[in-house]
Amino acid sequence: MKNNILLLKTLLLSTSYSNIYKHCDDKKKKRRIVGAYVGMFIVYAMVLAYSFIATFGYGAAGLTGAIPELCALTISSIAFLFTFFKTNGYLFNFKEYDMLMSLPFESRTVAGCKFLYMYVKSLPWYLSISLAMMVGYGLFAFPPVHIYLIWLILSLVLPIIPMLIAAFLGFLIAKVSAGFKKTNLIQTVLTFIFVIFCFSFRYIIDAVFKEDKVEDILSSTSEVIDNAAGYYFPAKWFELAIDSGSIFHALLLLGVSVILFSGVFYVVGQSYRSINSALRSRSAAKKYKMTPQKRHSILNSIAYKEFKRMTGSTTYITNVGMGELLAVILGVATLIMGFDKIVGVVTQNAPFDPTIVQPAIPFIVYFLIGMVASTVCSPSLEGKQYWIMQSLPIKKEQIYQGKMLFNMYLTVPFMSFGIICLCISAKVPVINTVLYLILGVMLCAFSTAWGCVCGIKHMRLDWENEVEVIKQGSAVAIYMLPNMFVVMGLVVGVIFLGMKINHAVLTLIFIVVVAALAGLCYLRALSLAKKA
């Protein structure tokens, strides 16, 4: 444990914004750090507000007893998903592997330390949710003072078990893929398969238990939470520790977390070196045949470089490409099941005309496509090789124009496919379909340009692990969370406006507005590129 703490402290100091700010003399870098702190403060404030509003709604509806379980399940779900996506970059195939493994520590110590580092870096997100829900719970339940202390302590423990489960699943995927020649490809495919399974798990459960009328059991929100906590015991232990003040269940949650941590990393440590060695190695072809060389424009060459960078990283491709894959699945599912049925599933068969949803089709697809743009993290991913691009005899603006071109190549085909599938299934008129496609392209352009603004303005080149800029970078957070909340609001707003205004006219208005925003963001990105 002493070695874990020593190694963890070293890793945290080397990547701490406050430590960099304290010892850095570069005023430009200091301004970026201040900007990153401001951005993170805004994002954390949004998370706090959303969590408190959700909890307040539960309390106002008389479901105060369900709040502790809701808190535990929310944190556990987010911790599981975040950790699963980060495992490949944090525990395996990370940049500083050779340096860490050369230190006089056991393999399981290094693996455990990397897990704890991931836990500490993610902890502020989980505490933001937990503290907001604790305040909401206190407003309605009026618990004794010691309950608040128990809540605070267990908030530190709640994410550990789901993170360990996700890390172990990531270990199994890495172990399987390490046995193949194309390890990166196999790991990427297995990760996509598992994530899609997680998204569809709820519907699998419904299909299996439909005869037992599970839907009747899930009709009440509080019953849903109780049912989920019945399967996931740590959530129930947290609920009993808070509602009943049970010290036994609090200690049980803490004890199981410690035992599971020791067990997981004892198993991981047995093959940690061999897995990392296999993932970091690259096979070479025995035969090489010279083929004619192709000539591309500067922008297309940069776009192709971005494509190779994305396909060479499991973390990068799963983070950026997940939305595109979900858009394809949504489109195919809509063609098979029907637009009306998909709308019915989402709205729980609420009685209204599905045609009023038609104007929101581009925004529904964009909600998936625009989750993360490649331009958000690609400037930072240059890392210590940033000087290579800067030393090329091309304008700085062209570098970022090439990056933006790649994101358009990536998003527009999937956006068009999703919109066409939904329009065919919903029997949208041809003229409206064309307008929805134009709006979809404008949304992709906005996502690309806005992502580039965030990526350049909050560029971070001193990372040691690509996960820090792909998943935890301030640029990603500033781009993603406001973008998602605004799009959710737009979906509701467009549906409402569609009942008052002709759909074609409404779409034309949004095309003009989004195109103007995309143009402004594009000009801002080029302006920032000159100073980058």
mmCIF file of C-alpha atoms in Angstrom, residues 277-521:
data_model
loop_
_atom_site.group_PDB
_atom_site.id
_atom_site.type_symbol
_atom_site.label_atom_id
_atom_site.label_comp_id
_atom_site.label_asym_id
_atom_site.label_seq_id
_atom_site.Cartn_x
_atom_site.Cartn_y
_atom_site.Cartn_z
ATOM 1 C CA SER A 277 3.921 -6.319 -24.240
ATOM 2 C CA ALA A 278 1.540 -7.937 -26.746
ATOM 3 C CA LEU A 279 -0.584 -4.794 -27.085
ATOM 4 C CA ARG A 280 2.463 -2.577 -27.615
ATOM 5 C CA SER A 281 4.099 -4.847 -30.176
ATOM 6 C CA ARG A 282 3.402 -4.543 -33.893
ATOM 7 C CA SER A 283 3.597 -7.291 -36.498
ATOM 8 C CA ALA A 284 5.609 -6.717 -39.652
ATOM 9 C CA ALA A 285 4.807 -8.178 -43.043
ATOM 10 C CA LYS A 286 7.403 -10.571 -44.462
ATOM 11 C CA LYS A 287 6.850 -9.423 -48.031
ATOM 12 C CA TYR A 288 6.673 -5.881 -49.309
ATOM 13 C CA LYS A 289 5.566 -4.912 -52.790
ATOM 14 C CA MET A 290 6.117 -1.453 -54.208
ATOM 15 C CA THR A 291 2.893 0.099 -55.512
ATOM 16 C CA PRO A 292 2.280 3.354 -57.402
ATOM 17 C CA GLN A 293 2.367 6.398 -55.123
ATOM 18 C CA LYS A 294 -0.775 8.520 -54.905
ATOM 19 C CA ARG A 295 -0.802 12.284 -54.715
ATOM 20 C CA HIS A 296 -3.303 14.109 -52.483
ATOM 21 C CA SER A 297 -3.990 17.719 -51.667
ATOM 22 C CA ILE A 298 -2.623 19.151 -48.423
ATOM 23 C CA LEU A 299 -6.010 19.113 -46.704
ATOM 24 C CA ASN A 300 -6.783 15.540 -47.772
ATOM 25 C CA SER A 301 -3.318 14.412 -46.643
ATOM 26 C CA ILE A 302 -3.909 15.896 -43.178
ATOM 27 C CA ALA A 303 -7.385 14.329 -43.102
ATOM 28 C CA TYR A 304 -5.866 10.925 -43.973
ATOM 29 C CA LYS A 305 -3.292 11.385 -41.211
ATOM 30 C CA GLU A 306 -6.152 11.989 -38.773
ATOM 31 C CA PHE A 307 -7.868 8.845 -40.027
ATOM 32 C CA LYS A 308 -4.744 6.753 -39.378
ATOM 33 C CA ARG A 309 -4.360 8.307 -35.940
ATOM 34 C CA MET A 310 -7.936 7.445 -35.023
ATOM 35 C CA THR A 311 -7.840 3.858 -36.291
ATOM 36 C CA GLY A 312 -4.559 3.295 -34.460
ATOM 37 C CA SER A 313 -6.090 3.942 -31.026
ATOM 38 C CA THR A 314 -8.879 1.909 -29.454
ATOM 39 C CA THR A 315 -9.611 4.709 -26.984
ATOM 40 C CA TYR A 316 -9.842 7.318 -29.740
ATOM 41 C CA ILE A 317 -12.014 5.325 -32.133
ATOM 42 C CA THR A 318 -14.454 4.115 -29.469
ATOM 43 C CA ASN A 319 -14.862 7.619 -28.068
ATOM 44 C CA VAL A 320 -15.297 9.392 -31.423
ATOM 45 C CA GLY A 321 -16.899 6.593 -33.436
ATOM 46 C CA MET A 322 -19.509 5.380 -30.948
ATOM 47 C CA GLY A 323 -22.056 8.017 -31.977
ATOM 48 C CA GLU A 324 -21.716 7.106 -35.640
ATOM 49 C CA LEU A 325 -22.247 3.424 -34.869
ATOM 50 C CA LEU A 326 -25.330 4.204 -32.773
ATOM 51 C CA ALA A 327 -26.707 6.351 -35.614
ATOM 52 C CA VAL A 328 -26.430 3.372 -37.984
ATOM 53 C CA ILE A 329 -28.105 1.078 -35.455
ATOM 54 C CA LEU A 330 -30.902 3.607 -34.900
ATOM 55 C CA GLY A 331 -31.451 3.958 -38.655
ATOM 56 C CA VAL A 332 -31.572 0.205 -39.300
ATOM 57 C CA ALA A 333 -33.775 -0.398 -36.241
ATOM 58 C CA THR A 334 -36.193 2.297 -37.435
ATOM 59 C CA LEU A 335 -36.465 0.710 -40.882
ATOM 60 C CA ILE A 336 -37.141 -2.713 -39.358
ATOM 61 C CA MET A 337 -39.426 -1.740 -36.472
ATOM 62 C CA GLY A 338 -41.024 1.414 -37.866
ATOM 63 C CA PHE A 339 -40.713 5.052 -36.844
ATOM 64 C CA ASP A 340 -44.001 5.022 -34.928
ATOM 65 C CA LYS A 341 -42.911 2.074 -32.804
ATOM 66 C CA ILE A 342 -39.514 3.620 -32.004
ATOM 67 C CA VAL A 343 -41.244 6.836 -30.903
ATOM 68 C CA GLY A 344 -43.664 4.733 -28.845
ATOM 69 C CA VAL A 345 -40.791 2.980 -27.050
ATOM 70 C CA VAL A 346 -39.134 6.286 -26.166
ATOM 71 C CA THR A 347 -42.392 7.956 -25.060
ATOM 72 C CA GLN A 348 -43.729 4.844 -23.299
ATOM 73 C CA ASN A 349 -46.630 4.732 -25.810
ATOM 74 C CA ALA A 350 -47.919 8.176 -24.893
ATOM 75 C CA PRO A 351 -51.035 9.061 -26.954
ATOM 76 C CA PHE A 352 -49.925 11.591 -29.599
ATOM 77 C CA ASP A 353 -49.342 11.789 -33.340
ATOM 78 C CA PRO A 354 -45.758 10.638 -34.217
ATOM 79 C CA THR A 355 -45.692 12.994 -37.228
ATOM 80 C CA ILE A 356 -45.097 15.945 -34.904
ATOM 81 C CA VAL A 357 -41.668 14.432 -34.156
ATOM 82 C CA GLN A 358 -40.565 14.636 -37.816
ATOM 83 C CA PRO A 359 -38.935 18.133 -37.634
ATOM 84 C CA ALA A 360 -36.713 16.862 -34.802
ATOM 85 C CA ILE A 361 -35.227 14.011 -36.913
ATOM 86 C CA PRO A 362 -31.962 15.890 -37.772
ATOM 87 C CA PHE A 363 -31.460 16.827 -34.112
ATOM 88 C CA ILE A 364 -32.172 13.268 -32.928
ATOM 89 C CA VAL A 365 -29.480 11.894 -35.246
ATOM 90 C CA TYR A 366 -27.138 14.770 -34.353
ATOM 91 C CA PHE A 367 -27.528 13.946 -30.656
ATOM 92 C CA LEU A 368 -25.648 10.718 -31.464
ATOM 93 C CA ILE A 369 -23.300 11.994 -34.183
ATOM 94 C CA GLY A 370 -22.325 15.150 -32.309
ATOM 95 C CA MET A 371 -21.529 13.515 -28.954
ATOM 96 C CA VAL A 372 -17.772 13.981 -29.535
ATOM 97 C CA ALA A 373 -16.115 15.537 -32.580
ATOM 98 C CA SER A 374 -12.635 14.405 -33.572
ATOM 99 C CA THR A 375 -11.575 18.065 -33.746
ATOM 100 C CA VAL A 376 -12.043 18.397 -29.977
ATOM 101 C CA CYS A 377 -9.151 16.131 -29.061
ATOM 102 C CA SER A 378 -7.042 15.925 -32.253
ATOM 103 C CA PRO A 379 -5.090 19.199 -31.592
ATOM 104 C CA SER A 380 -4.039 17.921 -28.150
ATOM 105 C CA LEU A 381 -3.255 14.435 -29.479
ATOM 106 C CA GLU A 382 -0.308 15.899 -31.394
ATOM 107 C CA GLY A 383 1.378 15.931 -27.993
ATOM 108 C CA LYS A 384 5.153 16.096 -28.021
ATOM 109 C CA GLN A 385 5.119 15.708 -31.831
ATOM 110 C CA TYR A 386 3.293 19.023 -32.178
ATOM 111 C CA TRP A 387 6.470 20.691 -33.447
ATOM 112 C CA ILE A 388 6.525 18.380 -36.489
ATOM 113 C CA MET A 389 3.245 19.743 -37.839
ATOM 114 C CA GLN A 390 4.291 23.286 -36.952
ATOM 115 C CA SER A 391 7.584 22.976 -38.843
ATOM 116 C CA LEU A 392 5.933 21.889 -42.106
ATOM 117 C CA PRO A 393 5.923 24.493 -44.920
ATOM 118 C CA ILE A 394 2.166 24.991 -44.726
ATOM 119 C CA LYS A 395 -0.023 27.556 -43.024
ATOM 120 C CA LYS A 396 -1.287 26.803 -39.530
ATOM 121 C CA GLU A 397 -4.832 27.352 -40.714
ATOM 122 C CA GLN A 398 -4.435 24.510 -43.229
ATOM 123 C CA ILE A 399 -3.522 22.079 -40.450
ATOM 124 C CA TYR A 400 -6.819 22.680 -38.694
ATOM 125 C CA GLN A 401 -8.771 22.885 -41.922
ATOM 126 C CA GLY A 402 -7.502 19.354 -42.645
ATOM 127 C CA LYS A 403 -8.571 18.202 -39.189
ATOM 128 C CA MET A 404 -12.010 19.718 -39.730
ATOM 129 C CA LEU A 405 -12.247 18.124 -43.175
ATOM 130 C CA PHE A 406 -11.650 14.696 -41.638
ATOM 131 C CA ASN A 407 -14.455 15.195 -39.120
ATOM 132 C CA MET A 408 -16.793 16.155 -41.972
ATOM 133 C CA TYR A 409 -15.745 13.027 -43.897
ATOM 134 C CA LEU A 410 -16.473 11.021 -40.757
ATOM 135 C CA THR A 411 -19.812 12.502 -39.688
ATOM 136 C CA VAL A 412 -21.696 13.565 -42.829
ATOM 137 C CA PRO A 413 -22.183 10.039 -44.313
ATOM 138 C CA PHE A 414 -23.482 8.661 -41.009
ATOM 139 C CA MET A 415 -25.664 11.707 -40.428
ATOM 140 C CA SER A 416 -27.146 11.340 -43.939
ATOM 141 C CA PHE A 417 -27.715 7.603 -43.482
ATOM 142 C CA GLY A 418 -29.516 8.099 -40.168
ATOM 143 C CA ILE A 419 -31.726 10.918 -41.470
ATOM 144 C CA ILE A 420 -32.653 9.024 -44.659
ATOM 145 C CA CYS A 421 -33.579 5.888 -42.712
ATOM 146 C CA LEU A 422 -35.752 7.825 -40.269
ATOM 147 C CA CYS A 423 -37.395 9.835 -43.061
ATOM 148 C CA ILE A 424 -38.199 6.701 -45.085
ATOM 149 C CA SER A 425 -39.692 4.991 -42.060
ATOM 150 C CA ALA A 426 -41.658 8.104 -41.021
ATOM 151 C CA LYS A 427 -42.860 8.696 -44.629
ATOM 152 C CA VAL A 428 -41.513 12.252 -44.644
ATOM 153 C CA PRO A 429 -42.202 14.210 -47.888
ATOM 154 C CA VAL A 430 -39.262 14.400 -50.308
ATOM 155 C CA ILE A 431 -38.794 18.172 -50.010
ATOM 156 C CA ASN A 432 -38.699 17.929 -46.208
ATOM 157 C CA THR A 433 -36.226 15.034 -46.419
ATOM 158 C CA VAL A 434 -33.892 17.135 -48.570
ATOM 159 C CA LEU A 435 -34.158 20.023 -46.105
ATOM 160 C CA TYR A 436 -33.459 17.672 -43.165
ATOM 161 C CA LEU A 437 -30.324 16.430 -44.968
ATOM 162 C CA ILE A 438 -29.118 19.997 -45.513
ATOM 163 C CA LEU A 439 -29.774 20.788 -41.846
ATOM 164 C CA GLY A 440 -27.903 17.601 -40.889
ATOM 165 C CA VAL A 441 -24.848 18.708 -42.893
ATOM 166 C CA MET A 442 -24.994 22.153 -41.258
ATOM 167 C CA LEU A 443 -25.131 20.509 -37.821
ATOM 168 C CA CYS A 444 -22.054 18.428 -38.707
ATOM 169 C CA ALA A 445 -20.289 21.618 -39.828
ATOM 170 C CA PHE A 446 -21.213 23.338 -36.554
ATOM 171 C CA SER A 447 -20.039 20.344 -34.512
ATOM 172 C CA THR A 448 -16.756 20.271 -36.443
ATOM 173 C CA ALA A 449 -16.038 23.993 -36.129
ATOM 174 C CA TRP A 450 -17.188 24.317 -32.497
ATOM 175 C CA GLY A 451 -15.151 21.239 -31.588
ATOM 176 C CA CYS A 452 -12.092 22.782 -33.257
ATOM 177 C CA VAL A 453 -12.566 26.009 -31.277
ATOM 178 C CA CYS A 454 -12.681 24.012 -28.016
ATOM 179 C CA GLY A 455 -9.758 21.809 -29.098
ATOM 180 C CA ILE A 456 -7.436 24.709 -29.967
ATOM 181 C CA LYS A 457 -8.464 27.000 -27.108
ATOM 182 C CA HIS A 458 -8.001 24.266 -24.503
ATOM 183 C CA MET A 459 -5.142 22.402 -26.178
ATOM 184 C CA ARG A 460 -3.003 20.291 -23.866
ATOM 185 C CA LEU A 461 0.257 18.896 -25.232
ATOM 186 C CA ASP A 462 2.011 17.745 -22.046
ATOM 187 C CA TRP A 463 -0.164 14.667 -21.485
ATOM 188 C CA GLU A 464 1.365 11.313 -20.615
ATOM 189 C CA ASN A 465 -1.752 9.289 -21.380
ATOM 190 C CA GLU A 466 -4.047 9.945 -24.338
ATOM 191 C CA VAL A 467 -7.117 9.272 -22.165
ATOM 192 C CA GLU A 468 -6.392 12.575 -20.412
ATOM 193 C CA VAL A 469 -7.259 14.509 -23.578
ATOM 194 C CA ILE A 470 -9.693 12.102 -25.261
ATOM 195 C CA LYS A 471 -11.975 11.546 -22.282
ATOM 196 C CA GLN A 472 -10.914 13.818 -19.431
ATOM 197 C CA GLY A 473 -9.694 16.885 -21.290
ATOM 198 C CA SER A 474 -11.367 20.190 -20.479
ATOM 199 C CA ALA A 475 -11.930 20.703 -24.225
ATOM 200 C CA VAL A 476 -14.058 17.535 -24.409
ATOM 201 C CA ALA A 477 -16.093 18.465 -21.336
ATOM 202 C CA ILE A 478 -16.701 22.051 -22.505
ATOM 203 C CA TYR A 479 -17.778 20.795 -25.937
ATOM 204 C CA MET A 480 -19.827 17.771 -24.967
ATOM 205 C CA LEU A 481 -22.017 18.599 -21.976
ATOM 206 C CA PRO A 482 -23.441 21.974 -23.123
ATOM 207 C CA ASN A 483 -23.828 20.549 -26.621
ATOM 208 C CA MET A 484 -25.841 17.567 -25.353
ATOM 209 C CA PHE A 485 -28.091 19.626 -23.063
ATOM 210 C CA VAL A 486 -28.772 22.218 -25.793
ATOM 211 C CA VAL A 487 -29.651 19.491 -28.319
ATOM 212 C CA MET A 488 -32.043 17.818 -25.868
ATOM 213 C CA GLY A 489 -33.750 21.172 -25.383
ATOM 214 C CA LEU A 490 -33.857 21.740 -29.144
ATOM 215 C CA VAL A 491 -35.557 18.370 -29.733
ATOM 216 C CA VAL A 492 -38.378 19.379 -27.384
ATOM 217 C CA GLY A 493 -38.502 22.925 -28.766
ATOM 218 C CA VAL A 494 -38.609 21.833 -32.410
ATOM 219 C CA ILE A 495 -41.442 19.393 -31.698
ATOM 220 C CA PHE A 496 -43.414 22.188 -30.020
ATOM 221 C CA LEU A 497 -42.715 24.684 -32.827
ATOM 222 C CA GLY A 498 -43.572 22.026 -35.417
ATOM 223 C CA MET A 499 -47.149 22.061 -34.138
ATOM 224 C CA LYS A 500 -47.359 25.810 -34.885
ATOM 225 C CA ILE A 501 -45.177 26.301 -37.995
ATOM 226 C CA ASN A 502 -44.933 24.471 -41.305
ATOM 227 C CA HIS A 503 -42.187 21.838 -41.058
ATOM 228 C CA ALA A 504 -40.351 22.998 -44.213
ATOM 229 C CA VAL A 505 -40.353 26.642 -43.099
ATOM 230 C CA LEU A 506 -39.182 25.691 -39.608
ATOM 231 C CA THR A 507 -36.326 23.619 -41.050
ATOM 232 C CA LEU A 508 -35.247 26.489 -43.324
ATOM 233 C CA ILE A 509 -35.065 28.792 -40.308
ATOM 234 C CA PHE A 510 -32.852 26.337 -38.437
ATOM 235 C CA ILE A 511 -30.650 25.821 -41.513
ATOM 236 C CA VAL A 512 -29.924 29.558 -41.621
ATOM 237 C CA VAL A 513 -29.294 29.792 -37.855
ATOM 238 C CA VAL A 514 -27.044 26.706 -37.660
ATOM 239 C CA ALA A 515 -25.133 27.712 -40.813
ATOM 240 C CA ALA A 516 -24.470 31.155 -39.294
ATOM 241 C CA LEU A 517 -23.234 29.592 -36.034
ATOM 242 C CA ALA A 518 -21.052 27.132 -37.957
ATOM 243 C CA GLY A 519 -19.550 29.982 -40.003
ATOM 244 C CA LEU A 520 -18.777 32.034 -36.891
ATOM 245 C CA CYS A 521 -17.155 29.043 -35.190
#
